[in-house]
Short mmCIF file of C-alpha atoms in Angstrom, two decimals:
data_model
loop_
_atom_site.label_atom_id
_atom_site.label_comp_id
_atom_site.label_asym_id
_atom_site.label_seq_id
_atom_site.Cartn_x
_atom_site.Cartn_y
_atom_site.Cartn_z
CA MET F 1098 11.51 34.31 -19.99
CA LYS F 1099 16.30 41.29 -15.77
CA ASN F 1100 21.15 45.97 -10.94
CA ALA F 1101 22.33 49.12 -10.45
CA LEU F 1102 24.59 48.53 -13.45
CA PHE F 1103 21.76 49.16 -15.87
CA ALA F 1104 20.39 52.20 -14.01
CA ALA F 1105 16.64 51.94 -13.56
CA VAL F 1106 15.05 48.99 -15.33
CA ALA F 1107 12.43 51.31 -16.72
CA ALA F 1108 15.05 53.43 -18.45
CA LEU F 1109 15.15 53.02 -22.20
CA SER F 1110 17.77 54.04 -24.68
CA VAL F 1111 17.61 57.71 -25.62
CA THR F 1112 17.46 56.78 -29.27
CA ALA F 1113 14.47 54.50 -28.78
CA MET F 1114 12.51 56.92 -26.59
CA THR F 1115 12.97 60.17 -28.47
CA PRO F 1116 12.69 59.85 -32.25
CA VAL F 1117 14.20 62.85 -33.94
CA GLN F 1118 11.33 63.14 -36.41
CA ALA F 1119 7.81 61.93 -37.07
CA VAL F 1120 7.47 58.24 -37.73
CA GLU F 1121 7.53 56.95 -41.29
CA ARG F 1122 5.62 53.96 -42.56
CA GLY F 1123 6.64 51.21 -44.91
CA GLY F 1124 9.78 49.34 -45.75
CA THR F 1125 11.31 46.03 -44.77
CA LEU F 1126 13.63 45.61 -41.81
CA THR F 1127 16.37 42.99 -42.19
CA PHE F 1128 17.34 41.60 -38.80
CA ALA F 1129 20.29 39.27 -38.15
CA ARG F 1130 19.53 36.72 -35.42
CA TYR F 1131 21.99 34.58 -33.49
CA ASP F 1132 19.69 31.54 -33.55
CA ASP F 1133 16.55 30.34 -35.29
CA SER F 1134 13.12 29.76 -33.86
CA THR F 1135 11.86 26.19 -33.78
CA LEU F 1136 8.24 26.41 -32.65
CA ILE F 1137 6.60 29.83 -32.19
CA ASP F 1138 3.55 28.74 -30.27
CA PRO F 1139 2.57 30.45 -27.00
CA ILE F 1140 2.52 27.31 -24.87
CA TYR F 1141 5.37 25.34 -26.42
CA ALA F 1142 7.94 28.13 -26.74
CA ASP F 1143 10.65 27.26 -24.22
CA ARG F 1144 13.72 28.86 -25.79
CA ASN F 1145 14.35 32.60 -26.03
CA PRO F 1146 14.48 32.57 -29.84
CA ASP F 1147 10.91 31.21 -29.77
CA ILE F 1148 9.57 33.17 -26.80
CA TRP F 1149 10.76 36.55 -28.05
CA MET F 1150 8.94 36.06 -31.34
CA VAL F 1151 5.60 35.03 -29.77
CA SER F 1152 4.70 38.62 -28.85
CA ASN F 1153 5.10 39.68 -32.48
CA LEU F 1154 2.66 37.05 -33.75
CA TYR F 1155 0.24 36.80 -30.81
CA ASP F 1156 -1.23 39.30 -28.35
CA THR F 1157 -2.16 38.74 -24.71
CA LEU F 1158 -5.20 39.90 -22.75
CA LEU F 1159 -2.96 42.22 -20.73
CA ARG F 1160 0.33 43.77 -21.76
CA THR F 1161 3.48 45.03 -20.10
CA GLU F 1162 4.91 48.43 -20.96
CA ALA F 1163 8.40 48.72 -22.39
CA ASP F 1164 9.81 48.79 -18.84
CA GLY F 1165 8.81 45.14 -18.49
CA LYS F 1166 6.94 45.89 -15.25
CA THR F 1167 3.88 48.04 -15.78
CA VAL F 1168 0.75 46.06 -16.70
CA ILE F 1169 -1.80 47.69 -19.00
CA PRO F 1170 -4.86 46.43 -20.91
CA GLY F 1171 -4.20 44.47 -24.09
CA LEU F 1172 -6.82 42.49 -25.99
CA ALA F 1173 -8.89 43.05 -22.86
CA SER F 1174 -9.92 46.68 -22.51
CA SER F 1175 -10.25 46.42 -18.73
CA TYR F 1176 -9.72 44.04 -15.82
CA SER F 1177 -10.48 43.86 -12.11
CA LEU F 1178 -9.54 41.45 -9.33
CA SER F 1179 -11.95 40.68 -6.50
CA GLU F 1180 -11.01 41.64 -2.93
CA ASP F 1181 -10.56 38.01 -1.91
CA GLY F 1182 -8.25 37.44 -4.89
CA LEU F 1183 -10.33 34.55 -6.21
CA GLU F 1184 -11.94 36.09 -9.29
CA LEU F 1185 -10.51 38.11 -12.15
CA LYS F 1186 -12.88 39.78 -14.59
CA MET F 1187 -11.93 41.16 -18.01
CA THR F 1188 -13.76 42.60 -20.98
CA LEU F 1189 -12.57 41.97 -24.53
CA ARG F 1190 -12.16 44.98 -26.79
CA GLU F 1191 -14.80 45.50 -29.44
CA GLY F 1192 -14.00 44.82 -33.07
CA ILE F 1193 -10.61 43.13 -32.61
CA GLN F 1194 -9.61 40.58 -35.23
CA PHE F 1195 -7.15 37.82 -35.96
CA SER F 1196 -4.75 38.18 -38.86
CA ASP F 1197 -7.21 36.38 -41.18
CA GLY F 1198 -9.91 38.97 -40.45
CA THR F 1199 -12.05 36.75 -38.20
CA ALA F 1200 -13.23 38.13 -34.88
CA ILE F 1201 -11.32 37.48 -31.66
CA GLU F 1202 -14.02 36.11 -29.38
CA ALA F 1203 -14.48 34.72 -25.91
CA GLN F 1204 -14.23 31.15 -27.24
CA ASP F 1205 -10.69 31.91 -28.38
CA VAL F 1206 -9.78 33.23 -24.94
CA ILE F 1207 -11.18 30.16 -23.18
CA PHE F 1208 -9.47 27.84 -25.65
CA SER F 1209 -6.11 29.62 -25.33
CA LEU F 1210 -6.10 29.76 -21.55
CA GLU F 1211 -7.20 26.13 -21.26
CA ARG F 1212 -4.26 25.15 -23.47
CA ALA F 1213 -1.91 27.31 -21.43
CA ARG F 1214 -2.87 25.69 -18.13
CA ASN F 1215 -3.02 22.09 -19.35
CA PRO F 1216 -0.18 20.21 -17.59
CA ASP F 1217 -0.13 17.59 -20.35
CA LEU F 1218 0.92 20.18 -22.93
CA GLY F 1219 3.53 22.93 -22.68
CA PRO F 1220 6.18 23.41 -19.96
CA TRP F 1221 4.64 26.63 -18.62
CA SER F 1222 1.30 25.27 -17.44
CA GLY F 1223 2.31 25.73 -13.81
CA LEU F 1224 2.21 29.50 -14.27
CA LEU F 1225 -1.58 29.19 -14.42
CA GLY F 1226 -1.81 26.45 -11.83
CA SER F 1227 -4.14 28.57 -9.68
CA VAL F 1228 -6.85 28.76 -12.33
CA GLU F 1229 -10.01 26.76 -11.55
CA ASN F 1230 -11.97 27.62 -14.70
CA VAL F 1231 -12.46 30.23 -17.39
CA THR F 1232 -15.97 31.26 -18.41
CA ALA F 1233 -17.49 33.94 -20.59
CA GLU F 1234 -20.68 35.83 -21.24
CA GLY F 1235 -20.49 37.86 -24.39
CA ARG F 1236 -17.22 39.80 -24.26
CA ASP F 1237 -16.96 39.47 -20.48
CA ILE F 1238 -14.40 36.91 -19.31
CA THR F 1239 -14.28 35.53 -15.76
CA ILE F 1240 -11.29 33.60 -14.42
CA THR F 1241 -12.03 31.80 -11.17
CA LEU F 1242 -9.05 30.79 -9.05
CA LYS F 1243 -8.57 27.81 -6.76
CA ASN F 1244 -6.62 30.02 -4.38
CA PRO F 1245 -5.36 33.59 -4.30
CA ASP F 1246 -2.50 33.97 -6.75
CA PRO F 1247 -0.02 36.85 -6.35
CA THR F 1248 1.10 36.47 -9.98
CA ILE F 1249 -2.14 36.07 -11.94
CA VAL F 1250 -2.32 39.58 -13.43
CA LEU F 1251 1.30 39.41 -14.58
CA MET F 1252 0.75 35.96 -16.01
CA LEU F 1253 -2.02 37.22 -18.28
CA ALA F 1254 0.54 39.57 -19.79
CA THR F 1255 2.96 36.71 -20.41
CA PHE F 1256 3.71 34.99 -23.72
CA ASN F 1257 2.23 31.60 -22.79
CA THR F 1258 -1.24 33.14 -22.29
CA ALA F 1259 -1.31 34.73 -25.75
CA ILE F 1260 -4.56 34.29 -27.67
CA VAL F 1261 -4.72 31.91 -30.62
CA SER F 1262 -7.63 31.25 -32.98
CA LYS F 1263 -9.63 28.23 -31.88
CA ASP F 1264 -11.10 27.73 -35.33
CA ALA F 1265 -7.72 27.91 -37.07
CA PHE F 1266 -6.16 25.59 -34.53
CA ASP F 1267 -8.96 23.03 -34.79
CA ALA F 1268 -8.65 23.05 -38.57
CA ALA F 1269 -4.87 22.55 -38.56
CA ALA F 1270 -3.38 19.24 -39.64
CA GLY F 1271 -2.30 16.84 -36.93
CA ALA F 1272 -3.72 14.40 -34.43
CA THR F 1273 -2.27 15.99 -31.28
CA ASP F 1274 -2.09 19.51 -29.93
CA GLN F 1275 1.63 19.72 -30.56
CA GLU F 1276 1.29 18.39 -34.11
CA LYS F 1277 -1.31 21.05 -34.83
CA ALA F 1278 0.90 23.73 -33.29
CA GLN F 1279 3.82 22.55 -35.42
CA ALA F 1280 1.68 22.56 -38.57
CA LEU F 1281 0.47 26.09 -37.89
CA SER F 1282 3.96 27.37 -37.18
CA THR F 1283 5.10 26.35 -40.66
CA ALA F 1284 2.07 27.50 -42.63
CA SER F 1285 1.28 31.17 -41.96
CA PRO F 1286 -0.36 30.84 -38.54
CA VAL F 1287 -3.46 32.89 -37.78
CA GLY F 1288 -2.30 35.24 -35.07
CA SER F 1289 -3.50 38.11 -32.90
CA GLY F 1290 -0.24 40.09 -32.89
CA PRO F 1291 1.20 42.87 -35.07
CA PHE F 1292 2.87 40.57 -37.61
CA VAL F 1293 2.15 37.39 -39.56
CA LEU F 1294 4.69 34.67 -40.34
CA THR F 1295 4.73 34.04 -44.09
CA ASP F 1296 7.81 31.89 -44.63
CA HIS F 1297 10.30 29.97 -42.52
CA GLN F 1298 13.38 28.29 -43.96
CA ARG F 1299 14.69 26.33 -40.98
CA GLY F 1300 18.12 27.44 -39.90
CA ALA F 1301 18.30 30.14 -42.53
CA SER F 1302 15.53 32.73 -42.58
CA MET F 1303 12.08 33.74 -41.44
CA ASN F 1304 9.76 36.37 -42.88
CA PHE F 1305 7.06 38.45 -41.21
CA VAL F 1306 4.57 40.83 -42.84
CA ALA F 1307 2.36 43.39 -41.14
CA ASN F 1308 -0.97 42.17 -39.78
CA LYS F 1309 -3.46 44.39 -41.59
CA HIS F 1310 -6.10 43.65 -38.95
CA TYR F 1311 -4.05 44.62 -35.92
CA TRP F 1312 -5.83 46.77 -33.32
CA ARG F 1313 -3.20 48.98 -31.65
CA GLN F 1314 -2.55 52.46 -33.01
CA GLY F 1315 0.76 54.18 -33.61
CA GLU F 1316 1.85 57.74 -32.93
CA ASP F 1317 0.26 58.86 -36.19
CA GLY F 1318 -3.17 57.53 -35.22
CA GLN F 1319 -3.01 54.67 -37.71
CA PRO F 1320 -2.82 50.95 -36.89
CA LEU F 1321 0.54 49.47 -36.01
CA PRO F 1322 2.98 48.21 -37.13
CA TYR F 1323 4.83 50.89 -39.09
CA LEU F 1324 6.90 48.38 -41.06
CA ASP F 1325 5.57 46.46 -44.04
CA ALA F 1326 7.74 43.44 -43.29
CA ILE F 1327 10.67 41.96 -41.38
CA ASP F 1328 13.18 39.57 -42.90
CA PHE F 1329 15.10 37.58 -40.29
CA LEU F 1330 18.42 36.03 -41.27
CA VAL F 1331 19.82 33.33 -39.00
CA ILE F 1332 23.54 34.00 -38.61
CA PRO F 1333 24.99 32.15 -35.61
CA ASP F 1334 28.50 33.52 -36.11
CA ASP F 1335 28.92 36.82 -34.26
CA ALA F 1336 31.57 38.23 -36.59
CA THR F 1337 29.48 37.52 -39.67
CA ARG F 1338 26.44 39.30 -38.22
CA ILE F 1339 28.57 42.37 -37.58
CA LEU F 1340 30.20 42.29 -41.01
CA LYS F 1341 26.81 42.16 -42.71
CA LEU F 1342 25.60 45.12 -40.64
CA GLN F 1343 28.70 47.15 -41.44
CA ALA F 1344 28.29 46.32 -45.13
CA GLY F 1345 24.65 47.44 -45.07
CA GLU F 1346 23.38 43.95 -45.90
CA VAL F 1347 21.26 43.89 -42.72
CA ASP F 1348 19.64 46.70 -40.74
CA ALA F 1349 20.18 45.26 -37.27
CA ALA F 1350 22.11 42.54 -35.47
CA GLU F 1351 21.50 41.09 -32.02
CA PHE F 1352 23.79 39.64 -29.35
CA ILE F 1353 26.81 41.73 -30.26
CA PRO F 1354 29.93 40.50 -28.44
CA PHE F 1355 30.90 43.06 -25.84
CA ALA F 1356 34.44 43.06 -27.22
CA ARG F 1357 33.01 44.81 -30.29
CA VAL F 1358 30.76 47.33 -28.53
CA ALA F 1359 33.28 50.19 -28.34
CA GLU F 1360 34.19 49.74 -32.00
CA LEU F 1361 30.56 49.86 -33.11
CA LYS F 1362 29.82 52.87 -30.90
CA ASP F 1363 32.46 54.74 -32.90
CA ASP F 1364 30.84 53.83 -36.23
CA ALA F 1365 28.82 56.80 -37.51
CA ASN F 1366 26.51 54.48 -39.45
CA ILE F 1367 25.53 52.36 -36.44
CA ASN F 1368 23.64 52.95 -33.20
CA MET F 1369 25.13 50.53 -30.66
CA GLU F 1370 22.51 49.94 -27.96
CA LEU F 1371 22.87 48.36 -24.51
CA PHE F 1372 19.30 47.72 -23.44
CA PRO F 1373 18.54 47.17 -19.73
CA SER F 1374 18.06 43.49 -19.09
CA THR F 1375 17.12 40.73 -16.67
CA ARG F 1376 19.52 38.42 -18.48
CA ILE F 1377 21.71 36.07 -16.46
CA ILE F 1378 24.41 33.80 -17.83
CA TYR F 1379 24.91 30.50 -16.04
CA SER F 1380 25.81 26.91 -16.78
CA PRO F 1381 23.54 24.02 -15.74
CA ILE F 1382 25.40 21.12 -14.15
CA ASN F 1383 24.22 17.55 -14.66
CA THR F 1384 23.60 16.34 -11.08
CA ARG F 1385 22.48 12.80 -12.03
CA GLU F 1386 24.23 9.93 -10.25
CA LYS F 1387 25.24 8.43 -13.59
CA THR F 1388 26.40 10.07 -16.80
CA ALA F 1389 24.69 9.33 -20.12
CA ASN F 1390 27.18 6.50 -20.78
CA GLY F 1391 26.48 4.88 -17.40
CA GLU F 1392 29.59 6.01 -15.51
CA ASN F 1393 29.57 7.49 -12.02
CA ASN F 1394 29.03 11.24 -12.25
CA ILE F 1395 31.47 13.28 -10.15
CA LEU F 1396 29.13 16.27 -10.53
CA ALA F 1397 26.44 14.50 -8.49
CA SER F 1398 28.51 15.66 -5.52
CA LYS F 1399 27.49 19.04 -4.07
CA GLU F 1400 31.11 19.62 -3.06
CA ALA F 1401 32.29 19.12 -6.66
CA ARG F 1402 29.78 21.69 -7.89
CA GLN F 1403 30.78 24.13 -5.17
CA ALA F 1404 34.45 23.59 -6.04
CA LEU F 1405 33.83 24.51 -9.67
CA ASN F 1406 32.00 27.66 -8.59
CA TYR F 1407 34.79 28.78 -6.26
CA ALA F 1408 37.33 28.04 -9.01
CA THR F 1409 35.45 30.29 -11.44
CA ASN F 1410 36.71 33.86 -11.40
CA LYS F 1411 33.52 35.71 -12.36
CA GLU F 1412 35.16 39.15 -12.35
CA ALA F 1413 37.71 37.91 -14.83
CA LEU F 1414 34.95 36.53 -17.05
CA ILE F 1415 33.12 39.87 -16.92
CA GLN F 1416 36.24 41.72 -18.03
CA LEU F 1417 37.08 39.17 -20.71
CA ILE F 1418 33.57 38.89 -22.16
CA LEU F 1419 31.58 41.97 -21.16
CA HIS F 1420 34.48 44.43 -20.96
CA GLY F 1421 33.08 45.51 -17.62
CA ALA F 1422 29.44 45.87 -18.71
CA GLY F 1423 28.04 43.40 -16.22
CA LYS F 1424 28.14 42.11 -12.64
CA PRO F 1425 28.43 38.72 -10.96
CA MET F 1426 25.23 36.94 -10.01
CA THR F 1427 24.20 37.66 -6.43
CA SER F 1428 21.12 35.41 -6.41
CA GLY F 1429 21.41 31.97 -7.86
CA LEU F 1430 17.78 31.99 -8.96
CA MET F 1431 17.42 35.31 -10.73
CA ALA F 1432 18.84 38.64 -11.81
CA SER F 1433 19.27 41.13 -9.00
CA THR F 1434 16.57 43.39 -10.48
CA THR F 1435 13.88 40.72 -10.19
CA GLN F 1436 11.35 41.23 -7.44
CA LEU F 1437 12.23 39.39 -4.20
CA ALA F 1438 15.85 38.83 -5.22
CA THR F 1439 18.14 38.65 -2.21
CA GLY F 1440 21.87 38.98 -1.77
CA THR F 1441 24.17 41.87 -2.53
CA GLU F 1442 27.48 40.02 -2.71
CA PRO F 1443 28.62 37.83 -5.60
CA LEU F 1444 27.88 34.14 -5.19
CA TYR F 1445 30.97 31.98 -4.74
CA GLN F 1446 33.56 34.72 -4.97
CA TYR F 1447 36.75 33.37 -6.45
CA ASP F 1448 38.66 31.41 -3.80
CA LEU F 1449 41.13 28.87 -5.11
CA ASP F 1450 41.98 27.49 -1.67
CA LYS F 1451 38.31 26.71 -0.95
CA ALA F 1452 37.95 25.25 -4.44
CA LYS F 1453 40.91 22.92 -3.93
CA ALA F 1454 39.66 21.77 -0.51
CA LEU F 1455 36.18 21.03 -1.84
CA ALA F 1456 37.59 19.30 -4.92
CA ALA F 1457 39.62 17.00 -2.68
CA LYS F 1458 36.57 16.29 -0.52
CA ALA F 1459 34.54 15.43 -3.65
CA GLY F 1460 37.23 13.04 -4.89
CA ILE F 1461 38.27 15.07 -7.93
CA GLN F 1462 41.58 13.62 -9.11
CA PRO F 1463 44.10 15.37 -11.37
CA GLY F 1464 42.99 14.85 -14.95
CA THR F 1465 39.29 14.38 -14.12
CA GLU F 1466 37.51 14.86 -17.45
CA ILE F 1467 34.49 17.12 -17.81
CA SER F 1468 32.89 18.31 -21.04
CA LEU F 1469 31.51 21.81 -21.56
CA THR F 1470 28.85 22.05 -24.27
CA THR F 1471 28.90 25.47 -25.95
CA LEU F 1472 27.07 27.25 -28.75
CA ALA F 1473 28.93 26.97 -32.04
CA GLY F 1474 29.84 30.37 -33.49
CA SER F 1475 29.46 32.20 -30.17
CA ALA F 1476 32.52 34.31 -29.42
CA ASP F 1477 31.39 34.65 -25.80
CA ASP F 1478 31.09 30.89 -25.35
CA ALA F 1479 34.53 30.41 -26.85
CA ILE F 1480 36.01 32.81 -24.29
CA ILE F 1481 34.10 31.12 -21.45
CA PHE F 1482 35.49 27.73 -22.44
CA THR F 1483 39.08 28.93 -22.73
CA ALA F 1484 38.88 30.75 -19.39
CA LEU F 1485 37.23 27.86 -17.53
CA GLN F 1486 39.65 25.36 -19.01
CA GLN F 1487 42.52 27.31 -17.48
CA MET F 1488 40.76 28.13 -14.18
CA TRP F 1489 39.50 24.63 -13.50
CA SER F 1490 42.79 23.00 -14.40
CA GLN F 1491 44.06 24.34 -11.07
CA ILE F 1492 41.73 21.96 -9.21
CA GLY F 1493 42.47 18.96 -11.40
CA ILE F 1494 39.81 19.31 -14.09
CA LYS F 1495 40.63 18.49 -17.70
CA LEU F 1496 37.93 20.42 -19.54
CA SER F 1497 36.99 19.58 -23.12
CA VAL F 1498 34.54 21.39 -25.37
CA GLU F 1499 31.61 20.20 -27.47
CA GLN F 1500 30.32 22.84 -29.88
CA VAL F 1501 26.71 22.45 -31.05
CA ASP F 1502 23.87 24.56 -32.46
CA GLY F 1503 21.14 25.95 -30.24
CA ALA F 1504 18.59 23.24 -30.96
CA THR F 1505 21.08 20.48 -30.18
CA ARG F 1506 22.13 22.15 -26.95
CA GLY F 1507 18.47 22.35 -25.92
CA ALA F 1508 17.92 18.69 -26.78
CA LYS F 1509 20.94 17.67 -24.73
CA ASN F 1510 19.64 19.69 -21.82
CA ARG F 1511 16.31 17.90 -21.94
CA SER F 1512 17.82 14.42 -22.31
CA GLY F 1513 20.58 14.84 -19.74
CA GLU F 1514 23.33 14.05 -22.26
CA PHE F 1515 25.77 16.68 -21.01
CA ASP F 1516 28.14 17.43 -18.15
CA ILE F 1517 27.88 21.21 -18.08
CA HIS F 1518 26.66 23.56 -20.76
CA THR F 1519 26.43 27.29 -21.35
CA TYR F 1520 22.99 28.84 -21.05
CA GLY F 1521 21.18 32.06 -20.31
CA TRP F 1522 17.88 33.22 -18.93
CA VAL F 1523 15.72 36.31 -19.28
CA ASN F 1524 12.57 36.90 -17.25
CA ASP F 1525 9.34 36.92 -19.21
CA VAL F 1526 7.35 38.32 -16.28
CA ASN F 1527 8.47 40.67 -13.55
CA ASP F 1528 7.91 38.10 -10.83
CA PRO F 1529 10.28 35.41 -9.57
CA ALA F 1530 7.77 32.58 -10.01
CA GLN F 1531 8.73 31.88 -13.60
CA VAL F 1532 12.51 31.89 -13.25
CA ALA F 1533 12.41 30.02 -9.93
CA GLY F 1534 10.10 27.47 -11.49
CA TRP F 1535 12.43 27.01 -14.45
CA LEU F 1536 15.75 26.87 -12.64
CA GLY F 1537 14.85 25.13 -9.41
CA TYR F 1538 11.38 23.55 -9.38
CA TYR F 1539 11.83 19.95 -10.50
CA PRO F 1540 8.39 19.30 -12.07
CA THR F 1541 8.75 22.17 -14.54
CA ARG F 1542 11.66 20.76 -16.55
CA LYS F 1543 13.84 18.85 -14.09
CA ALA F 1544 15.30 22.10 -12.72
CA VAL F 1545 16.58 23.43 -16.05
CA GLY F 1546 17.67 19.94 -17.06
CA THR F 1547 20.06 19.44 -14.14
CA ASP F 1548 17.87 16.73 -12.56
CA TRP F 1549 18.29 18.49 -9.20
CA ASN F 1550 15.24 17.47 -7.18
CA ASN F 1551 14.98 19.01 -3.72
CA ALA F 1552 11.78 18.38 -1.76
CA GLU F 1553 12.18 21.44 0.48
CA PHE F 1554 12.69 23.74 -2.47
CA ASN F 1555 9.74 22.24 -4.33
CA SER F 1556 7.46 22.69 -1.31
CA LEU F 1557 8.55 26.29 -0.74
CA TYR F 1558 7.96 27.09 -4.39
CA GLU F 1559 4.47 25.59 -4.37
CA ALA F 1560 3.55 27.46 -1.18
CA SER F 1561 4.87 30.78 -2.56
CA ASN F 1562 2.52 30.55 -5.52
CA LYS F 1563 -0.47 30.72 -3.17
CA GLU F 1564 0.87 33.27 -0.71
CA ILE F 1565 -0.61 36.76 -1.12
CA ASN F 1566 1.07 38.08 2.03
CA GLN F 1567 4.11 39.73 0.47
CA GLU F 1568 6.26 39.52 3.59
CA LYS F 1569 5.70 35.79 3.92
CA ARG F 1570 6.29 35.31 0.22
CA ALA F 1571 9.57 37.22 0.47
CA GLU F 1572 10.66 34.91 3.30
CA GLN F 1573 9.86 31.86 1.19
CA TYR F 1574 11.93 33.21 -1.70
CA ALA F 1575 14.81 34.09 0.60
CA LYS F 1576 14.92 30.48 1.79
CA MET F 1577 14.72 29.15 -1.76
CA GLN F 1578 17.62 31.33 -2.87
CA THR F 1579 19.79 30.28 0.07
CA LEU F 1580 19.04 26.60 -0.52
CA TYR F 1581 19.66 26.80 -4.26
CA ALA F 1582 22.94 28.64 -3.85
CA GLU F 1583 24.15 26.09 -1.30
CA GLU F 1584 23.30 23.14 -3.53
CA ALA F 1585 24.86 24.81 -6.59
CA PRO F 1586 23.20 22.99 -9.49
CA LEU F 1587 24.62 25.75 -11.71
CA ILE F 1588 27.85 27.57 -12.37
CA PHE F 1589 26.68 31.02 -11.26
CA MET F 1590 28.21 33.55 -13.65
CA TYR F 1591 26.98 37.07 -14.38
CA GLU F 1592 24.24 39.49 -15.40
CA THR F 1593 24.43 41.32 -18.70
CA PRO F 1594 22.52 43.92 -20.75
CA PHE F 1595 21.25 43.24 -24.27
CA ALA F 1596 23.70 44.40 -26.93
CA VAL F 1597 21.95 45.21 -30.22
CA ALA F 1598 23.50 47.12 -33.11
CA LEU F 1599 21.19 49.08 -35.39
CA GLY F 1600 21.80 50.80 -38.67
CA ASN F 1601 21.20 54.50 -38.08
CA ARG F 1602 18.07 54.47 -40.25
CA VAL F 1603 16.35 52.17 -37.76
CA GLN F 1604 14.18 54.03 -35.25
CA GLY F 1605 11.93 52.99 -32.37
CA TYR F 1606 13.29 49.47 -31.87
CA ILE F 1607 13.30 48.28 -28.26
CA GLN F 1608 14.37 45.08 -26.59
CA THR F 1609 12.56 45.10 -23.27
CA PRO F 1610 14.16 44.06 -19.96
CA LEU F 1611 12.12 40.88 -20.38
CA GLY F 1612 13.87 40.18 -23.68
CA SER F 1613 11.03 40.62 -26.14
CA ASN F 1614 11.90 42.23 -29.46
CA GLU F 1615 9.42 45.10 -29.91
CA PHE F 1616 9.11 45.44 -33.67
CA SER F 1617 5.58 46.86 -33.72
CA SER F 1618 6.84 50.40 -33.05
CA THR F 1619 10.01 50.09 -35.15
CA TRP F 1620 10.28 52.22 -38.27
CA ILE F 1621 12.84 53.03 -40.93
CA ASP F 1622 13.98 56.56 -41.73
CA GLN F 1623 13.67 56.52 -45.47
#
């Protein structure tokens, strides 16, 4: 799984859109990542470091343009939806191949979509909950729906519906689907995307090479990608990523702290990009009645959660962390640029008097201990902790910090072994169904691990996924956003662009508003 701040979502950086010369082929791009991938499989990817790599190894039947909105044909050369919205027909392109040279066939499509919609497997199965069956005749694919689905076309351009090789998957080691997916992800998986994973040293590095059987063509009329290879280095520490870029040891570095943006913009050897984004920064709150050690959880109280939100000065955080390059969240469920987002005013504008009154109502006593789990090495998280520690002390909270790596933070989220932790979200489709399902719909993943389970919200969400009347659907989403904001299972923080620093030889790189790293059209000026 992006505000007037970013101008139009469709706008791209001038550097990325208008290369100053004809593209060049060859070379290896060295890219410094803030976190490693754990399992790059279309249906199991549930963290951004996994999701954003899926599109480089696997293609979908439909694709979104770089604006993150416009849907175009992908592995399917055409598609059409019936007037009653119950049948979607597609035709596979002729001659397309997997990275091992075998043909991409209808059996692979059926296999991949059946995996994607299986509720016993990955967390995103609900995105295809409307699908009744998938059939094929030759290259013609028919998807029959149980009910009209306003999101189905967008979902077929989403990472979890990417096409994998049935034969390669069946032959992989392992007794279960997830074991096979894990085995493939560590042993040069057979993919349908522009690159092939050749090596992965967990926590350290990952290497891609060009898929010589890829179908899309570049500006020069030859198959993409332009690069021969990409070497990813996992460098969680922000300062180290920047130092290596400045020293020429890497060609690009992601998640640049906004405190360093102005400095890097002044560096003649670096192109400092702020890509338009659907990224929101928030902190899930554990709403369970008991903490992991069995004690009563003060955060189970709605008033306690509201108090923390009112005690959080979002504008101050934006100045401290983003140096003004952001805005407070106005919808608890999504970025303001997402379709059907409501609200124009910041949620829980800073109000210390309200915060104190709610804290007293919730029974927060001076010295009440709460732990904030943050990402080790993240300069932004360090600032968030320091700021919240001071802000929340005014309502009696004694805030401590627990610094962990990304995988550990994710595991704690899933197990409920946290009080509050830093997190972020980026849409993977330009529809609110995915983000609303992740943040608020309990069956998806316990409402982003908070354990918030609201029957009214769940029912509204389920109804919205069958509603093709856009006005009614908008009303359902308005109610969901109001309800979610009132219940406050999150600390609602801010929206932010993507900050990526590129060596000035790097051309054509784009990070889409949906977060995906578009390496297929990246090239190096040699």
